[in-house]
Short mmCIF file of C-alpha atoms and ligand atoms in Angstrom, two decimals:
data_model
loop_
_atom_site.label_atom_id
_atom_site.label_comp_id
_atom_site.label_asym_id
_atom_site.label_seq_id
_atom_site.Cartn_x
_atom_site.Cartn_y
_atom_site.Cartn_z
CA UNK A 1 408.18 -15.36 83.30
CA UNK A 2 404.69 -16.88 83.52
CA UNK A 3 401.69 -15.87 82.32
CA UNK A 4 399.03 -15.64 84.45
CA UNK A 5 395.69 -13.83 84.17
CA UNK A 6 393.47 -12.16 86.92
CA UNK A 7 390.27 -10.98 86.79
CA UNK A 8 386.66 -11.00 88.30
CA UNK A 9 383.77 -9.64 88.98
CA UNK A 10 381.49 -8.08 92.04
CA UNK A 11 378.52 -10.71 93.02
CA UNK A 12 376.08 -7.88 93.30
CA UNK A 13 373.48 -9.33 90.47
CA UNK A 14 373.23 -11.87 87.24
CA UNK A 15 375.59 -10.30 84.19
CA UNK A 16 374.74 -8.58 81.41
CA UNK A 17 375.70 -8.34 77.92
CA UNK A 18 377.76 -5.24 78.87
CA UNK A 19 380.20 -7.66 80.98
CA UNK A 20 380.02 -9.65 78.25
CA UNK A 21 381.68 -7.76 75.66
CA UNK A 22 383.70 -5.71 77.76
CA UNK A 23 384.87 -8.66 79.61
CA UNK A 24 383.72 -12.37 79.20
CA UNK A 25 383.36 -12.88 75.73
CA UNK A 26 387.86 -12.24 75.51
CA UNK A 27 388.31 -14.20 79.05
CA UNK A 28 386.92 -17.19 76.60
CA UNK A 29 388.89 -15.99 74.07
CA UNK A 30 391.88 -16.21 76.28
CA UNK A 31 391.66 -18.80 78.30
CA UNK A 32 391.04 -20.80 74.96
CA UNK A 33 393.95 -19.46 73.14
CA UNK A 34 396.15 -21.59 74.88
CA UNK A 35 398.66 -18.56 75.49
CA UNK A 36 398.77 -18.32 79.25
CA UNK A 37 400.02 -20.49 82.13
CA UNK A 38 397.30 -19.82 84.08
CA UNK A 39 393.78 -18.09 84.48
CA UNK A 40 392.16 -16.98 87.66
CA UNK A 41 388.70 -15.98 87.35
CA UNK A 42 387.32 -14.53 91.01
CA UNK A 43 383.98 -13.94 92.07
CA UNK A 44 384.52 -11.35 94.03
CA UNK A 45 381.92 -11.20 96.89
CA UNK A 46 384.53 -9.36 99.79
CA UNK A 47 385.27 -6.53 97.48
CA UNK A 48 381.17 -6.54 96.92
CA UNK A 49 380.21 -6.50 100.88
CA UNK A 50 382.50 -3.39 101.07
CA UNK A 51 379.25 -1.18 100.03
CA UNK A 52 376.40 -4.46 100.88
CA UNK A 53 377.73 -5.20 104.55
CA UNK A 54 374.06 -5.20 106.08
CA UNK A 55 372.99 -7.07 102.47
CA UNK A 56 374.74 -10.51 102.96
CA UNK A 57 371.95 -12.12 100.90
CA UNK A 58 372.52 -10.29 98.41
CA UNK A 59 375.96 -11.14 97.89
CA UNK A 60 375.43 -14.79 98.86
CA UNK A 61 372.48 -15.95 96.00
CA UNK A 62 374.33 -13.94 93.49
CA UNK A 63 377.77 -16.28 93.50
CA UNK A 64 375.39 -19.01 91.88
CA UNK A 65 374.35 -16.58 89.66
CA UNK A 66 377.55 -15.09 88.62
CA UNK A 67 379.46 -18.89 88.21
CA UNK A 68 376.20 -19.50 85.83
CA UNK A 69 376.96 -16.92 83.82
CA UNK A 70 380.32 -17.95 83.61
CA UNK A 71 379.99 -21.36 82.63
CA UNK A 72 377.44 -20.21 79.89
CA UNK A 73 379.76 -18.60 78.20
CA UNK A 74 381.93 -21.12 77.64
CA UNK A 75 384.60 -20.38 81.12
CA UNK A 76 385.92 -23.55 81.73
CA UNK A 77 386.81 -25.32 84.95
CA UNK A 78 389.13 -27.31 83.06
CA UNK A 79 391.37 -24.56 81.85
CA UNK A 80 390.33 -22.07 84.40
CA UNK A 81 390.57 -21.41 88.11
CA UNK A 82 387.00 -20.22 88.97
CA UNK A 83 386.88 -19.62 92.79
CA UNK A 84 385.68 -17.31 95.52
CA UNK A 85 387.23 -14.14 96.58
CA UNK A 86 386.46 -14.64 100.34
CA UNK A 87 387.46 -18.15 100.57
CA UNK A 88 391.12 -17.25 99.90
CA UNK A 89 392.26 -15.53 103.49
CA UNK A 90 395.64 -14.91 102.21
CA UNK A 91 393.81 -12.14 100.31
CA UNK A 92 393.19 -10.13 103.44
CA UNK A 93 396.51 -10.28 104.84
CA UNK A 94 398.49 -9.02 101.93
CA UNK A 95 395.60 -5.95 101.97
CA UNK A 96 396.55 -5.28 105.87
CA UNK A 97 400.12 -4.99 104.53
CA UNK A 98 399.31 -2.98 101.52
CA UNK A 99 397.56 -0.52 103.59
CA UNK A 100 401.32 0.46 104.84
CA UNK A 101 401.80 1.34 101.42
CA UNK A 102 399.52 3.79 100.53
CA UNK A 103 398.32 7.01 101.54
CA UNK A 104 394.91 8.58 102.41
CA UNK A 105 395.26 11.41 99.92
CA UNK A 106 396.22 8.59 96.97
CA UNK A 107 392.94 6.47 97.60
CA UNK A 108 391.03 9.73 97.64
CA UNK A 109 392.02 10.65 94.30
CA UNK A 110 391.95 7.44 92.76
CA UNK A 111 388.53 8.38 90.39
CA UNK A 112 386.82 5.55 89.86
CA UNK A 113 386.56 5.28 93.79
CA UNK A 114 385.50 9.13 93.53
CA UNK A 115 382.60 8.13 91.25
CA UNK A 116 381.45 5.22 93.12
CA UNK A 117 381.46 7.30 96.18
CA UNK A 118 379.40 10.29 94.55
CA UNK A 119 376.77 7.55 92.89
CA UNK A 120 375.90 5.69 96.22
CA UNK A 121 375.93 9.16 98.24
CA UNK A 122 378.40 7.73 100.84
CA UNK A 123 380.21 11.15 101.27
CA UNK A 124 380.45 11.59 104.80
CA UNK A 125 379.26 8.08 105.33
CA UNK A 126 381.82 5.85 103.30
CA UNK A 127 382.69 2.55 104.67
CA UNK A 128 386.45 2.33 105.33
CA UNK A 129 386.66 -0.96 103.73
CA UNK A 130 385.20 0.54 100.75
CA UNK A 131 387.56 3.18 100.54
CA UNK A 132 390.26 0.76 100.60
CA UNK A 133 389.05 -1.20 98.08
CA UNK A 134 391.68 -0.67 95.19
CA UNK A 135 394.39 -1.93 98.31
CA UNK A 136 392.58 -5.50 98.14
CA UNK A 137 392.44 -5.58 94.33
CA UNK A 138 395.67 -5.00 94.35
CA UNK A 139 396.33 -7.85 97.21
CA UNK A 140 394.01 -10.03 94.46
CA UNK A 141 395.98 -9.08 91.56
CA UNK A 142 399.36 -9.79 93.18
CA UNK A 143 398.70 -12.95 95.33
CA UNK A 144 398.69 -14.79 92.23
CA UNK A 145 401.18 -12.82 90.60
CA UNK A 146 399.56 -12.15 87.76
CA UNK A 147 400.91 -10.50 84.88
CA UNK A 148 397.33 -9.67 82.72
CA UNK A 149 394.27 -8.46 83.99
CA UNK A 150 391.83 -8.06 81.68
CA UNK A 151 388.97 -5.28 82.61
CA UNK A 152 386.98 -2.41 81.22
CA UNK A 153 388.29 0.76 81.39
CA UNK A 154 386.69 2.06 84.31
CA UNK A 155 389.40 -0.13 86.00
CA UNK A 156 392.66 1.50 84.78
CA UNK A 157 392.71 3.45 87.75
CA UNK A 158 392.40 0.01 89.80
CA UNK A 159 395.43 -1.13 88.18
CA UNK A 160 397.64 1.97 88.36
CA UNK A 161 397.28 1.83 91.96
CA UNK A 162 397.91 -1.74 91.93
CA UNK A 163 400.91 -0.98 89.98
CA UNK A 164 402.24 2.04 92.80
CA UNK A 165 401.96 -0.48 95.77
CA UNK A 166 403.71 -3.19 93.79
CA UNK A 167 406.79 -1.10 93.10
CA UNK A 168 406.96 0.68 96.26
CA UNK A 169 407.33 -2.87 98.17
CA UNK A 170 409.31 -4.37 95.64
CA UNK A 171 411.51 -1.09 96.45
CA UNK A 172 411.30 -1.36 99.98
CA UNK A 173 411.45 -5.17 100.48
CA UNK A 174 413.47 -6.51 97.30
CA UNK A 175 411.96 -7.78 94.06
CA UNK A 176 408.77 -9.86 95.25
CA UNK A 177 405.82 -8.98 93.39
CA UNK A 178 404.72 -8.92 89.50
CA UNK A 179 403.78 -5.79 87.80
CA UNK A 180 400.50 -5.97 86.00
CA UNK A 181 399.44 -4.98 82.73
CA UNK A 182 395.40 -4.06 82.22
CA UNK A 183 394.60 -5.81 78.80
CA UNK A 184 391.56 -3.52 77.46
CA UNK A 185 388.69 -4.56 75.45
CA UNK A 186 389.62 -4.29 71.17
CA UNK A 187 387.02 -2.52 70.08
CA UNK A 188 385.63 0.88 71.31
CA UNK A 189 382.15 0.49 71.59
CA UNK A 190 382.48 -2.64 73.94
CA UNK A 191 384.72 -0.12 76.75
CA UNK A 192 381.39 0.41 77.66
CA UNK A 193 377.94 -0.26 76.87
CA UNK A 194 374.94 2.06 77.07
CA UNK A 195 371.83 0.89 78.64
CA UNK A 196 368.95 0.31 76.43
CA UNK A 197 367.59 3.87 77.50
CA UNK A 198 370.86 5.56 75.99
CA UNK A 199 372.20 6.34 79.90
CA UNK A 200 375.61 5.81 80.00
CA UNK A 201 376.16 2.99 81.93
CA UNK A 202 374.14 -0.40 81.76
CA UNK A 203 373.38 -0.61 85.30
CA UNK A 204 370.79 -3.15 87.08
CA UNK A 205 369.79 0.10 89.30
CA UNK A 206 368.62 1.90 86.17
CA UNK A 207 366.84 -1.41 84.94
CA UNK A 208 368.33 -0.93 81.70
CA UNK A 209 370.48 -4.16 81.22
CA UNK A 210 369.93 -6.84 78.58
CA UNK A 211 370.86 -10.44 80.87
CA UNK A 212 373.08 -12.89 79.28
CA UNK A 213 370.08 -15.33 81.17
CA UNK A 214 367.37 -13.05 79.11
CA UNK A 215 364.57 -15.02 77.71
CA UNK A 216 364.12 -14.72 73.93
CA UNK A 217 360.90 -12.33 74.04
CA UNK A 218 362.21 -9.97 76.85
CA UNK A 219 365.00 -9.90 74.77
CA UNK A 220 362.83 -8.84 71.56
CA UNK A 221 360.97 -6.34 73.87
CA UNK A 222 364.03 -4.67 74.61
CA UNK A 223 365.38 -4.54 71.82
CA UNK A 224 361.80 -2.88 70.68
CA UNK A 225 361.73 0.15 73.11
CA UNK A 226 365.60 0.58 72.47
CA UNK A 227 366.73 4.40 72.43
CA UNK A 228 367.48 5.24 69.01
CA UNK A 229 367.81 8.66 67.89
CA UNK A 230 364.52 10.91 69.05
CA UNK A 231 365.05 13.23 65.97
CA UNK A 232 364.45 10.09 63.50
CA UNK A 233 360.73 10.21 62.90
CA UNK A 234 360.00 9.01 60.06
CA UNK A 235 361.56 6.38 57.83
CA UNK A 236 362.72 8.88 55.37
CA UNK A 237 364.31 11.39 57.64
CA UNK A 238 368.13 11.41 58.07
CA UNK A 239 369.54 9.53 60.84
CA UNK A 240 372.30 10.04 63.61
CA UNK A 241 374.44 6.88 64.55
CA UNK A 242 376.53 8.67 67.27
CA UNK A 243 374.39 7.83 70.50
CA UNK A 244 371.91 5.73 69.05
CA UNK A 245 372.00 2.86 71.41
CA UNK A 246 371.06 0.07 68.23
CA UNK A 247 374.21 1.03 66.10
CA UNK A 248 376.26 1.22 68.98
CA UNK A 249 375.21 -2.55 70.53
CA UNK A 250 375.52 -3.11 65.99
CA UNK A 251 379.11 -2.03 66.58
CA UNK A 252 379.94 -4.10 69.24
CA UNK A 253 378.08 -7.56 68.23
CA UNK A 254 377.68 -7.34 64.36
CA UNK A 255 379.89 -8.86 61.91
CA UNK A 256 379.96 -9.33 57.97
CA UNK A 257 378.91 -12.54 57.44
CA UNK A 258 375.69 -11.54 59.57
CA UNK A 259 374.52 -8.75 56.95
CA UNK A 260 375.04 -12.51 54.51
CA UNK A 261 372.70 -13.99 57.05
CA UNK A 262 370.15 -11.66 57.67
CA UNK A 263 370.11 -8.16 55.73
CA UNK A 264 371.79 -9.33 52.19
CA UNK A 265 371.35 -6.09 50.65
CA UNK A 266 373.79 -4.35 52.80
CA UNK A 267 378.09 -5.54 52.76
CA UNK A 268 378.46 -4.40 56.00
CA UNK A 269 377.75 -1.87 59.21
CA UNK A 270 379.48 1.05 57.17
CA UNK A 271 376.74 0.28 54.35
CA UNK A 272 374.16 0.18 56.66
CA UNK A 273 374.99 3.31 58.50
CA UNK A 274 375.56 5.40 55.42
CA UNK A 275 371.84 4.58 54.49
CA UNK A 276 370.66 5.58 57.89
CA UNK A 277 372.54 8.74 58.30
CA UNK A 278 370.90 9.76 54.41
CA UNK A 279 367.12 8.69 55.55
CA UNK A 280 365.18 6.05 53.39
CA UNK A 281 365.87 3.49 56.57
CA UNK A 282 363.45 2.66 59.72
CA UNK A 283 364.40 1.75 63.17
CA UNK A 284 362.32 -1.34 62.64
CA UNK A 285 364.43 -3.12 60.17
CA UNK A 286 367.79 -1.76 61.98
CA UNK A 287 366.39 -3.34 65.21
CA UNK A 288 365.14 -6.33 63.76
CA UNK A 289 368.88 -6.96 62.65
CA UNK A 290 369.93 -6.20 65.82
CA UNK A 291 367.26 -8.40 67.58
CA UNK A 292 368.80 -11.68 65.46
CA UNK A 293 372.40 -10.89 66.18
CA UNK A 294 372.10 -10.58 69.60
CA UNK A 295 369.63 -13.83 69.62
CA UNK A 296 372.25 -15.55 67.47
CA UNK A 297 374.93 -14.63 70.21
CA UNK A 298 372.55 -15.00 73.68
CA UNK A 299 371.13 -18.76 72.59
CA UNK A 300 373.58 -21.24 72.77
CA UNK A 301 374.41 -19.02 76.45
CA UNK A 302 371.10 -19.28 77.67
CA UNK A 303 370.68 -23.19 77.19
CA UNK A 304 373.48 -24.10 78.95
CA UNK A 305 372.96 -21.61 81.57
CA UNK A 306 369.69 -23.75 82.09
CA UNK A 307 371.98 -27.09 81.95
CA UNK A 308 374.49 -26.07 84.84
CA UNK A 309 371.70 -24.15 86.64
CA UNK A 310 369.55 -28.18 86.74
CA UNK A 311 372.47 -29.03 89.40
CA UNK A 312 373.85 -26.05 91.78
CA UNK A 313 375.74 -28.31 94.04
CA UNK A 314 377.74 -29.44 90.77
CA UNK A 315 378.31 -25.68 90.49
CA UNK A 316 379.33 -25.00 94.01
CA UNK A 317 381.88 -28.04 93.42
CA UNK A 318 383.59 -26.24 90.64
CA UNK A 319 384.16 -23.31 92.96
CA UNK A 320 384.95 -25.17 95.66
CA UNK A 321 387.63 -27.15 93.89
CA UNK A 322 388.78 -23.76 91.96
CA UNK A 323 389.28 -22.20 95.92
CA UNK A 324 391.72 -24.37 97.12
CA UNK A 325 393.57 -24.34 93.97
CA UNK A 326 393.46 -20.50 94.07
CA UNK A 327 394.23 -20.61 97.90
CA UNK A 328 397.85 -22.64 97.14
CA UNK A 329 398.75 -20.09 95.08
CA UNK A 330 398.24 -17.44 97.31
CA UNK A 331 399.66 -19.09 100.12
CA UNK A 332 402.71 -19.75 98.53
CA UNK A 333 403.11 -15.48 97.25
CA UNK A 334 401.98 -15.04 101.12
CA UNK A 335 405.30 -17.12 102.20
CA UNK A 336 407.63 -14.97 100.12
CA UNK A 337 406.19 -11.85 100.76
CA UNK A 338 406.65 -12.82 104.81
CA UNK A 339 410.21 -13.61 104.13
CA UNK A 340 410.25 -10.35 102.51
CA UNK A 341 409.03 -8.04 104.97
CA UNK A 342 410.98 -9.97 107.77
CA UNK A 343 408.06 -11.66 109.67
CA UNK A 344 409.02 -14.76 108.67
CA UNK A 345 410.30 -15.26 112.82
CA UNK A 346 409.69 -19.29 113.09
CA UNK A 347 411.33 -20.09 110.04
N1 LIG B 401 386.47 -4.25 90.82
C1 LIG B 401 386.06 -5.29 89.89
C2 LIG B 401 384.64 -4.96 89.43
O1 LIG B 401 383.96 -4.18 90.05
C3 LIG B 401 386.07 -6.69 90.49
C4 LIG B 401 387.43 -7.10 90.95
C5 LIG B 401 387.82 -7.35 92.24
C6 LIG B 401 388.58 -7.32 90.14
N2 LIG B 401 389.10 -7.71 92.29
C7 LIG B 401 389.61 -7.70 91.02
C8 LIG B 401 388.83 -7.22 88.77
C9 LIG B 401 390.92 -7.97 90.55
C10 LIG B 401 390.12 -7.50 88.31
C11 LIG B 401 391.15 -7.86 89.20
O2 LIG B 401 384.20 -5.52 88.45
#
């Protein structure tokens, strides 16, 4: 069997360095390791007007924004199929069918949709297309049969309902579709990143997001207000690492060789930490560290954001091109699943 990777991402604002870890920096990874037939990357600007339908805008600007970001960090048209959600009507069909499949009671219990529901205070109020959102991820998922999807946890929930629809029409209408498998991010602290104001969730509502586009001093002045731990006042107090937003973004970013580079008197995080946690060391120098890493990292991403951002329509080409590719694809899972379910009258 092929291997074929899905993903994507909601055109509802520019990325941040929580997408990146938890998500773009191992899409490079994997689309550059040569181990899968195929990778589908999908901006996915349907799935965002399910909660934006009187912000079209909105949705619109932000495709250029999110195919930037992309192509800064090294997504390739050349080994991957970048392309847009909405241009790819197969998509909606194989949702209208997958609606047959699932129940009211199921979508209300999937969590994630629970969450998102509570957050935007839809309650009474939720959009029906919103509700039924995890029934078009799954169409996405399956119209390219895709056997990988790497996302951040927060997701799992996507693809276990993904994974329910695909057996119950394989079951139904003979072996058709591809079961999924989520592929989560390695390391723990990437699952999710805090904002820089310790909240939970990096979040452009809460304004606490480092952008992958971030300019070198906003970066540095974010860095400087970071959350750290409130109990650390002076240099010689003892430190706590657990929720202290700098060790965590340490954890997810840092490696050896940078302590080599930039703090030579320390082997590694553990080192580093163990001083912290015994008092003796300052936020200052911790962030400083922490303020090169991420500068190291975000550089080379922010120039050639600026070099595909000089031409848009070059941009818009890419995703053009990436659309009908995806669309074939589709198309073709579309036929089969017709002959499938019977509808296939005129053949
Ligand atoms: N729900 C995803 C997000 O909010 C975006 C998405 C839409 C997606 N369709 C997908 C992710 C299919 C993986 C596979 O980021």
């Amino acid at each position: 069997m092929k291997k074929i990777i899905l993903t994507g991402d909601r055109p509802t604002g520019r990325l941040h360095i929580g997408h990146y870890v938890g998500s773009l920096r191992r899409r490079v990874q994997l689309q550059n390791s040569g181990e899968y037939d195929k990778v589908l990357i999908m901006i996915a600007d349907a799935q965002a007007l399910t909660d934006n339908a009187d912000n079209p805008e909105k949705v619109r600007s932000n495709i250029l924004e999110v195919a930037l970001d992309y192509l800064a960090c090294g997504l390739d048209p050349s080994k991957s199929t970048l392309f847009i959600q909405s241009q790819i009507p197969e998509l909606c069909e194989l949702s209208f069918y997958y609606m047959n499949l699932v129940t009211v009671s199921r979508l209300q219990r999937n969590p994630t949709v629970k969450t998102e529901i509570k957050m935007r205070n839809f309650e009474a109020n939720i959009p029906v297309g919103f509700f039924t959102y995890p029934i078009s991820q799954a169409a996405d998922i399956t119209a390219f049969k895709a056997t990988t999807v790497p996302v951040g946890e927060d997701q799992a929930p996507m693809l276990e309902q993904c994974v329910e629809i695909v057996r119950r029409f394989n079951n139904i209408y003979g072996e058709t579709l591809v079961e999924p498998k989520i592929l989560l991010p390695e390391n723990q602290a990437c699952m999710r990143l805090p904002g820089i104001d310790g909240k939970a969730k990096m979040s452009k509502s809460l304004g606490n997001c480092i952008y992958l586009s971030e300019e070198a001093d906003e970066l540095a002045k974010k860095v400087r207000i970071m959350y750290t731990d409130p109990n650390h006042l002076k240099v010689s107090d003892p430190g706590t690492v657990e929720g202290n937003v700098v060790f965590t973004y340490l954890d997810a970013f840092c490696r050896d060789e940078h302590f080599a580079a930039y703090l030579p008197e320390y082997a590694n995080l553990d080192e580093l930490k163990a001083h912290y946690r015994r008092g003796g060391l300052g936020d200052v120098k911790v962030k400083k560290l922490l303020n090169a890493i991420l500068e190291e990292e975000l550089a080379p991403i922010r120039e050639r954001r600026k070099e595909f951002a000089k031409d848009p329509a070059a941009v818009y080409d890419i995703l053009r091109k990436g659309s009908l590719d995806a669309r074939e694809i589709a198309a073709k899972t579309l036929d089969e699943v017709r002959d499938a379910m019977q509808i296939n009258y005129f053949k």
